[in-house]
Amino acid sequence: PAAATAAALPVPAELASFTPRHAGDLPAERRAGYLQVFKDVPRPPRLMHHLLSPEFFLAAGSAQLVDLISAEPLIAAKVLATVNSSIYGLAQPVTGIGQAVTYLGLNTVRSLCVQNILRSTFLPDGAERKVRLETAWAASALASELAQRLSHELGLEDRGAGVSAVVLSFLGRLATVARTPLPVLETIPARGLLERMRAEQDKLGLPAGEIGRLLMTEWGLPASVIADAADLDRILVTPPAADARGTRLALGYLCARLGERLASGELPDLAALDLAADTSAELFHWRSVLAHKPLARVGELVCSRDLVSAIDRMRAALRL
């Protein structure tokens, strides 16, 4: 019923009047200008390319993941610190990456690696920027956890690729928060994807997701990974396709929006969420997926006791 109602409603005027620019439509010199702004941002280690390669998603096992992470001691230490934090509430401390994979699963540990690599890439230069970056990090972590758990419960294909797309969809936002001059950054709303994308495009020339697309392309990440991560936010203005990729991106888009709401305090608790009654513009096109069988149960699962408990524990650990 909610999907049918959404399909019958006209597109809200604020959505209909906004067309996000695509980085691929820019002249080469404009793209080079954006990359010049981020020329001092360190490139991610080769580990990230391995973790995000299509071949790794399809065929890699736990032993290969352990070998890759163990070869990067700093990343391994950060992953173990996260695994042993109150976020996961493990009964016994984990002393190695192999144990972490055993307890949390390959996809969760891979996601933690990517999150930690991105976190070490963008560092704040002051208290105000630190607050904004910490909120974005928290949103990314919460969105990743939601995507992990919901994609498993829904039995979606390519779960690893879906979770990675969620994490990488925050890249452009992290980059703009880290590098935009503070007087300009203060004019960009912290809440509401539509309002934020409109302001980013007005002030920066591109929405953050497209700036992320430019960075991922410059870093040489796989084309399919770039497309999934950068296209995720575009569900704001375009209904997701009714195929496996569209379903994966639709779930990722929802998780990203909920992660942002939880991190900012806009959503006090998942238990208070009623997706069927949510009439926000940022979920207008997303609501069409409620007619797709794979996601028909998502509203029920989001409010399940186990998920609410897990997210509450994570928010407490993140001090939100």
Short mmCIF file of C-alpha atoms in Angstrom, two decimals:
data_model
loop_
_atom_site.label_atom_id
_atom_site.label_comp_id
_atom_site.label_asym_id
_atom_site.label_seq_id
_atom_site.Cartn_x
_atom_site.Cartn_y
_atom_site.Cartn_z
CA PRO A 1 0.00 0.00 0.00
CA ALA A 2 2.76 2.47 0.84
CA ALA A 3 4.49 1.78 -2.48
CA ALA A 4 1.25 2.17 -4.41
CA THR A 5 0.50 5.44 -2.63
CA ALA A 6 3.98 6.76 -3.34
CA ALA A 7 3.69 5.85 -7.02
CA ALA A 8 0.43 7.77 -7.26
CA LEU A 9 1.80 10.95 -5.69
CA PRO A 10 3.41 13.70 -7.76
CA VAL A 11 7.12 14.28 -7.34
CA PRO A 12 7.61 16.97 -4.66
CA ALA A 13 8.44 20.33 -6.20
CA GLU A 14 11.75 20.56 -4.35
CA LEU A 15 12.85 17.25 -5.90
CA ALA A 16 11.50 18.00 -9.36
CA SER A 17 13.43 21.26 -9.47
CA PHE A 18 16.81 19.71 -8.60
CA THR A 19 19.05 17.91 -11.09
CA PRO A 20 22.40 16.82 -9.64
CA ARG A 21 25.37 17.32 -11.93
CA HIS A 22 27.41 14.28 -12.93
CA ALA A 23 31.20 14.43 -12.67
CA GLY A 24 31.50 12.66 -16.02
CA ASP A 25 29.77 15.57 -17.77
CA LEU A 26 32.45 18.07 -16.73
CA PRO A 27 35.17 19.17 -19.17
CA ALA A 28 38.56 17.61 -18.47
CA GLU A 29 40.01 20.87 -17.14
CA ARG A 30 37.19 21.22 -14.61
CA ARG A 31 37.71 17.66 -13.37
CA ALA A 32 41.43 18.37 -13.05
CA GLY A 33 40.61 21.49 -11.03
CA TYR A 34 38.63 19.49 -8.48
CA LEU A 35 41.42 16.94 -8.15
CA GLN A 36 43.93 19.73 -7.60
CA VAL A 37 42.05 20.65 -4.41
CA PHE A 38 42.70 17.14 -3.09
CA LYS A 39 46.25 16.73 -4.44
CA ASP A 40 47.68 16.46 -0.92
CA VAL A 41 45.24 13.75 0.19
CA PRO A 42 47.25 10.53 0.55
CA ARG A 43 46.30 7.72 -1.80
CA PRO A 44 44.89 4.64 -0.07
CA PRO A 45 47.21 1.63 0.29
CA ARG A 46 47.10 -1.25 -2.17
CA LEU A 47 45.16 -3.18 0.47
CA MET A 48 42.07 -1.12 -0.36
CA HIS A 49 42.30 -2.03 -4.05
CA HIS A 50 42.56 -5.71 -3.15
CA LEU A 51 39.61 -5.55 -0.76
CA LEU A 52 37.40 -3.83 -3.35
CA SER A 53 38.34 -5.85 -6.42
CA PRO A 54 35.46 -7.77 -8.05
CA GLU A 55 37.60 -10.92 -7.92
CA PHE A 56 37.93 -10.59 -4.15
CA PHE A 57 34.16 -10.19 -3.74
CA LEU A 58 33.56 -13.32 -5.79
CA ALA A 59 36.23 -15.72 -4.67
CA ALA A 60 38.26 -14.58 -1.66
CA GLY A 61 38.06 -16.55 1.55
CA SER A 62 38.90 -15.83 5.16
CA ALA A 63 42.52 -16.95 4.85
CA GLN A 64 43.22 -14.54 1.99
CA LEU A 65 41.59 -11.66 3.89
CA VAL A 66 43.66 -12.42 6.99
CA ASP A 67 46.87 -12.47 4.94
CA LEU A 68 46.09 -9.15 3.26
CA ILE A 69 45.23 -7.31 6.49
CA SER A 70 48.09 -8.83 8.47
CA ALA A 71 50.50 -7.36 5.91
CA GLU A 72 49.31 -3.86 6.96
CA PRO A 73 50.10 -3.72 10.72
CA LEU A 74 48.63 -0.24 11.33
CA ILE A 75 45.31 -1.11 9.69
CA ALA A 76 45.26 -4.49 11.45
CA ALA A 77 45.77 -2.79 14.82
CA LYS A 78 42.93 -0.33 14.17
CA VAL A 79 40.59 -3.11 13.09
CA LEU A 80 41.38 -5.13 16.22
CA ALA A 81 40.82 -2.07 18.40
CA THR A 82 37.37 -1.60 16.85
CA VAL A 83 36.49 -5.29 17.13
CA ASN A 84 37.46 -5.29 20.83
CA SER A 85 35.55 -2.11 21.61
CA SER A 86 32.11 -2.01 23.23
CA ILE A 87 30.58 -1.69 19.74
CA TYR A 88 30.50 -5.46 19.37
CA GLY A 89 30.43 -6.47 23.03
CA LEU A 90 32.42 -9.69 22.55
CA ALA A 91 32.70 -11.87 25.64
CA GLN A 92 36.41 -12.57 25.06
CA PRO A 93 39.08 -10.27 23.61
CA VAL A 94 40.10 -10.96 20.01
CA THR A 95 43.87 -11.14 19.56
CA GLY A 96 44.20 -11.70 15.82
CA ILE A 97 42.54 -10.88 12.49
CA GLY A 98 41.68 -14.55 12.00
CA GLN A 99 39.66 -14.54 15.22
CA ALA A 100 37.96 -11.32 14.17
CA VAL A 101 36.83 -12.90 10.90
CA THR A 102 35.59 -15.96 12.80
CA TYR A 103 33.50 -13.89 15.22
CA LEU A 104 32.24 -11.13 12.93
CA GLY A 105 32.46 -12.55 9.42
CA LEU A 106 34.49 -11.70 6.35
CA ASN A 107 32.27 -8.85 5.12
CA THR A 108 32.22 -7.05 8.47
CA VAL A 109 36.00 -7.17 8.84
CA ARG A 110 36.51 -6.04 5.25
CA SER A 111 34.15 -3.12 5.85
CA LEU A 112 36.05 -2.15 9.01
CA CYS A 113 39.29 -2.12 7.00
CA VAL A 114 37.85 0.21 4.36
CA GLN A 115 36.38 2.49 7.05
CA ASN A 116 39.73 2.74 8.85
CA ILE A 117 41.61 3.42 5.62
CA LEU A 118 39.25 6.28 4.78
CA ARG A 119 39.41 7.61 8.32
CA SER A 120 43.19 7.87 8.19
CA THR A 121 42.93 9.69 4.85
CA PHE A 122 41.00 12.74 6.11
CA LEU A 123 42.17 14.40 9.32
CA PRO A 124 40.66 17.54 10.92
CA ASP A 125 42.58 20.78 11.25
CA GLY A 126 40.51 22.18 14.12
CA ALA A 127 37.72 21.57 16.60
CA GLU A 128 34.81 22.60 14.37
CA ARG A 129 35.90 20.47 11.45
CA LYS A 130 36.59 17.58 13.83
CA VAL A 131 32.97 17.61 15.03
CA ARG A 132 31.66 17.45 11.48
CA LEU A 133 34.07 14.69 10.50
CA GLU A 134 33.26 12.65 13.61
CA THR A 135 29.55 12.89 12.80
CA ALA A 136 30.21 11.72 9.23
CA TRP A 137 32.39 8.84 10.51
CA ALA A 138 29.66 7.79 12.93
CA ALA A 139 27.04 7.93 10.17
CA SER A 140 29.24 5.76 7.96
CA ALA A 141 29.81 3.19 10.71
CA LEU A 142 26.12 2.99 11.59
CA ALA A 143 25.10 2.76 7.92
CA SER A 144 27.62 -0.01 7.34
CA GLU A 145 26.33 -2.02 10.30
CA LEU A 146 22.74 -1.59 9.15
CA ALA A 147 23.67 -2.70 5.64
CA GLN A 148 25.54 -5.76 6.95
CA ARG A 149 22.67 -6.95 9.08
CA LEU A 150 19.76 -6.10 6.79
CA SER A 151 21.32 -7.53 3.63
CA HIS A 152 21.96 -10.77 5.53
CA GLU A 153 18.40 -10.94 6.86
CA LEU A 154 16.98 -10.21 3.40
CA GLY A 155 19.25 -12.75 1.72
CA LEU A 156 20.51 -10.29 -0.89
CA GLU A 157 23.18 -11.23 -3.39
CA ASP A 158 26.59 -9.50 -3.47
CA ARG A 159 26.33 -8.42 0.16
CA GLY A 160 30.01 -7.52 0.35
CA ALA A 161 29.74 -5.22 -2.65
CA GLY A 162 26.61 -3.63 -1.20
CA VAL A 163 28.20 -2.85 2.16
CA SER A 164 31.34 -1.48 0.51
CA ALA A 165 29.19 0.83 -1.63
CA VAL A 166 27.60 2.22 1.53
CA VAL A 167 30.97 2.93 3.14
CA LEU A 168 32.42 4.50 -0.01
CA SER A 169 29.30 6.60 -0.58
CA PHE A 170 30.52 8.74 2.34
CA LEU A 171 33.90 9.43 0.69
CA GLY A 172 32.83 12.63 -1.06
CA ARG A 173 31.21 13.98 2.09
CA LEU A 174 34.33 13.28 4.14
CA ALA A 175 36.49 14.92 1.49
CA THR A 176 34.37 18.07 1.30
CA VAL A 177 34.12 18.38 5.09
CA ALA A 178 37.90 17.98 5.37
CA ARG A 179 38.88 20.41 2.62
CA THR A 180 36.13 23.01 2.14
CA PRO A 181 37.00 26.41 3.69
CA LEU A 182 35.08 26.75 6.96
CA PRO A 183 33.10 29.88 5.94
CA VAL A 184 31.75 27.94 2.95
CA LEU A 185 31.30 24.69 4.87
CA GLU A 186 29.13 26.50 7.42
CA THR A 187 26.64 27.36 4.65
CA ILE A 188 26.12 23.69 3.75
CA PRO A 189 23.36 22.04 5.85
CA ALA A 190 24.51 19.13 7.97
CA ARG A 191 21.08 17.44 7.80
CA GLY A 192 18.84 16.47 4.91
CA LEU A 193 20.35 14.98 1.75
CA LEU A 194 18.38 17.16 -0.67
CA GLU A 195 19.26 20.39 1.12
CA ARG A 196 22.89 19.34 1.46
CA MET A 197 23.30 18.25 -2.17
CA ARG A 198 21.66 21.43 -3.44
CA ALA A 199 23.97 23.58 -1.31
CA GLU A 200 27.06 21.56 -2.29
CA GLN A 201 26.24 21.94 -5.96
CA ASP A 202 25.61 25.65 -5.52
CA LYS A 203 28.75 26.35 -3.47
CA LEU A 204 31.18 23.71 -4.75
CA GLY A 205 29.90 23.03 -8.27
CA LEU A 206 29.24 19.33 -7.64
CA PRO A 207 27.41 17.35 -4.96
CA ALA A 208 29.71 15.47 -2.59
CA GLY A 209 28.86 12.09 -4.09
CA GLU A 210 30.22 13.22 -7.47
CA ILE A 211 33.37 14.59 -5.83
CA GLY A 212 33.74 11.11 -4.35
CA ARG A 213 33.34 9.67 -7.87
CA LEU A 214 36.24 11.84 -9.08
CA LEU A 215 38.47 10.76 -6.19
CA MET A 216 37.69 7.06 -6.61
CA THR A 217 38.43 7.32 -10.33
CA GLU A 218 41.72 9.10 -9.62
CA TRP A 219 42.63 6.36 -7.14
CA GLY A 220 42.01 3.72 -9.79
CA LEU A 221 39.29 1.79 -7.95
CA PRO A 222 37.28 -0.72 -10.04
CA ALA A 223 34.65 0.88 -12.27
CA SER A 224 31.81 -1.22 -10.81
CA VAL A 225 32.78 -0.19 -7.27
CA ILE A 226 32.88 3.48 -8.25
CA ALA A 227 29.49 3.30 -9.97
CA ASP A 228 27.76 1.60 -7.04
CA ALA A 229 29.14 4.02 -4.45
CA ALA A 230 28.60 7.22 -6.44
CA ASP A 231 25.18 6.24 -7.81
CA LEU A 232 23.82 5.45 -4.37
CA ASP A 233 22.96 9.06 -3.45
CA ARG A 234 21.32 9.62 -6.83
CA ILE A 235 18.36 7.54 -5.66
CA LEU A 236 17.32 10.85 -4.13
CA VAL A 237 16.12 11.98 -7.57
CA THR A 238 15.71 8.69 -9.48
CA PRO A 239 13.74 5.56 -8.48
CA PRO A 240 16.03 2.53 -8.13
CA ALA A 241 15.78 -0.17 -10.79
CA ALA A 242 13.78 -3.30 -9.99
CA ASP A 243 16.77 -5.61 -10.50
CA ALA A 244 19.47 -7.07 -8.25
CA ARG A 245 21.74 -4.02 -8.47
CA GLY A 246 18.85 -1.61 -7.94
CA THR A 247 17.72 -3.56 -4.89
CA ARG A 248 21.25 -3.56 -3.46
CA LEU A 249 21.64 0.18 -4.01
CA ALA A 250 18.18 0.89 -2.61
CA LEU A 251 19.01 -0.89 0.63
CA GLY A 252 22.34 0.92 0.79
CA TYR A 253 20.65 4.27 0.23
CA LEU A 254 18.22 3.62 3.08
CA CYS A 255 21.03 2.55 5.41
CA ALA A 256 23.05 5.67 4.56
CA ARG A 257 20.11 7.96 5.27
CA LEU A 258 19.29 6.18 8.55
CA GLY A 259 22.97 6.26 9.56
CA GLU A 260 22.97 10.03 9.05
CA ARG A 261 19.76 10.52 11.01
CA LEU A 262 21.04 8.40 13.89
CA ALA A 263 24.45 10.10 13.99
CA SER A 264 22.96 13.61 13.95
CA GLY A 265 20.31 12.84 16.58
CA GLU A 266 17.48 13.50 14.12
CA LEU A 267 16.36 9.90 14.69
CA PRO A 268 16.56 9.16 18.43
CA ASP A 269 16.01 5.41 18.11
CA LEU A 270 15.37 2.87 15.35
CA ALA A 271 12.44 1.55 17.37
CA ALA A 272 10.69 4.89 16.76
CA LEU A 273 11.02 4.58 12.97
CA ASP A 274 7.97 3.98 10.78
CA LEU A 275 9.15 3.80 7.17
CA ALA A 276 5.62 3.45 5.81
CA ALA A 277 4.70 6.78 7.39
CA ASP A 278 7.90 8.59 6.37
CA THR A 279 6.93 11.26 3.84
CA SER A 280 10.32 12.99 3.62
CA ALA A 281 11.50 14.08 0.19
CA GLU A 282 14.75 12.14 0.55
CA LEU A 283 12.79 8.85 0.70
CA PHE A 284 10.20 9.75 -1.95
CA HIS A 285 11.73 7.75 -4.82
CA TRP A 286 13.10 5.11 -2.45
CA ARG A 287 9.57 4.21 -1.33
CA SER A 288 8.95 2.58 -4.70
CA VAL A 289 11.13 -0.37 -3.60
CA LEU A 290 8.54 -1.40 -1.05
CA ALA A 291 6.75 -2.98 -4.01
CA HIS A 292 9.83 -5.13 -4.75
CA LYS A 293 9.66 -8.49 -3.05
CA PRO A 294 13.27 -8.56 -1.75
CA LEU A 295 12.71 -5.36 0.25
CA ALA A 296 9.07 -5.75 1.22
CA ARG A 297 10.12 -6.76 4.78
CA VAL A 298 12.67 -4.02 5.32
CA GLY A 299 10.36 -1.82 7.40
CA GLU A 300 9.70 -4.70 9.78
CA LEU A 301 13.36 -5.74 9.99
CA VAL A 302 14.64 -2.22 10.70
CA CYS A 303 12.62 -2.15 13.91
CA SER A 304 13.44 -5.70 15.00
CA ARG A 305 14.63 -6.14 18.57
CA ASP A 306 18.05 -7.54 17.63
CA LEU A 307 18.85 -4.74 15.20
CA VAL A 308 17.64 -2.00 17.51
CA SER A 309 19.77 -3.46 20.32
CA ALA A 310 22.86 -3.71 18.11
CA ILE A 311 22.53 -0.13 16.85
CA ASP A 312 21.87 1.20 20.37
CA ARG A 313 25.06 -0.51 21.55
CA MET A 314 27.02 0.99 18.67
CA ARG A 315 25.64 4.48 19.30
CA ALA A 316 26.62 4.22 22.96
CA ALA A 317 30.13 3.17 21.98
CA LEU A 318 30.33 6.10 19.54
CA ARG A 319 29.04 8.39 22.31
CA LEU A 320 26.03 9.57 20.33
#
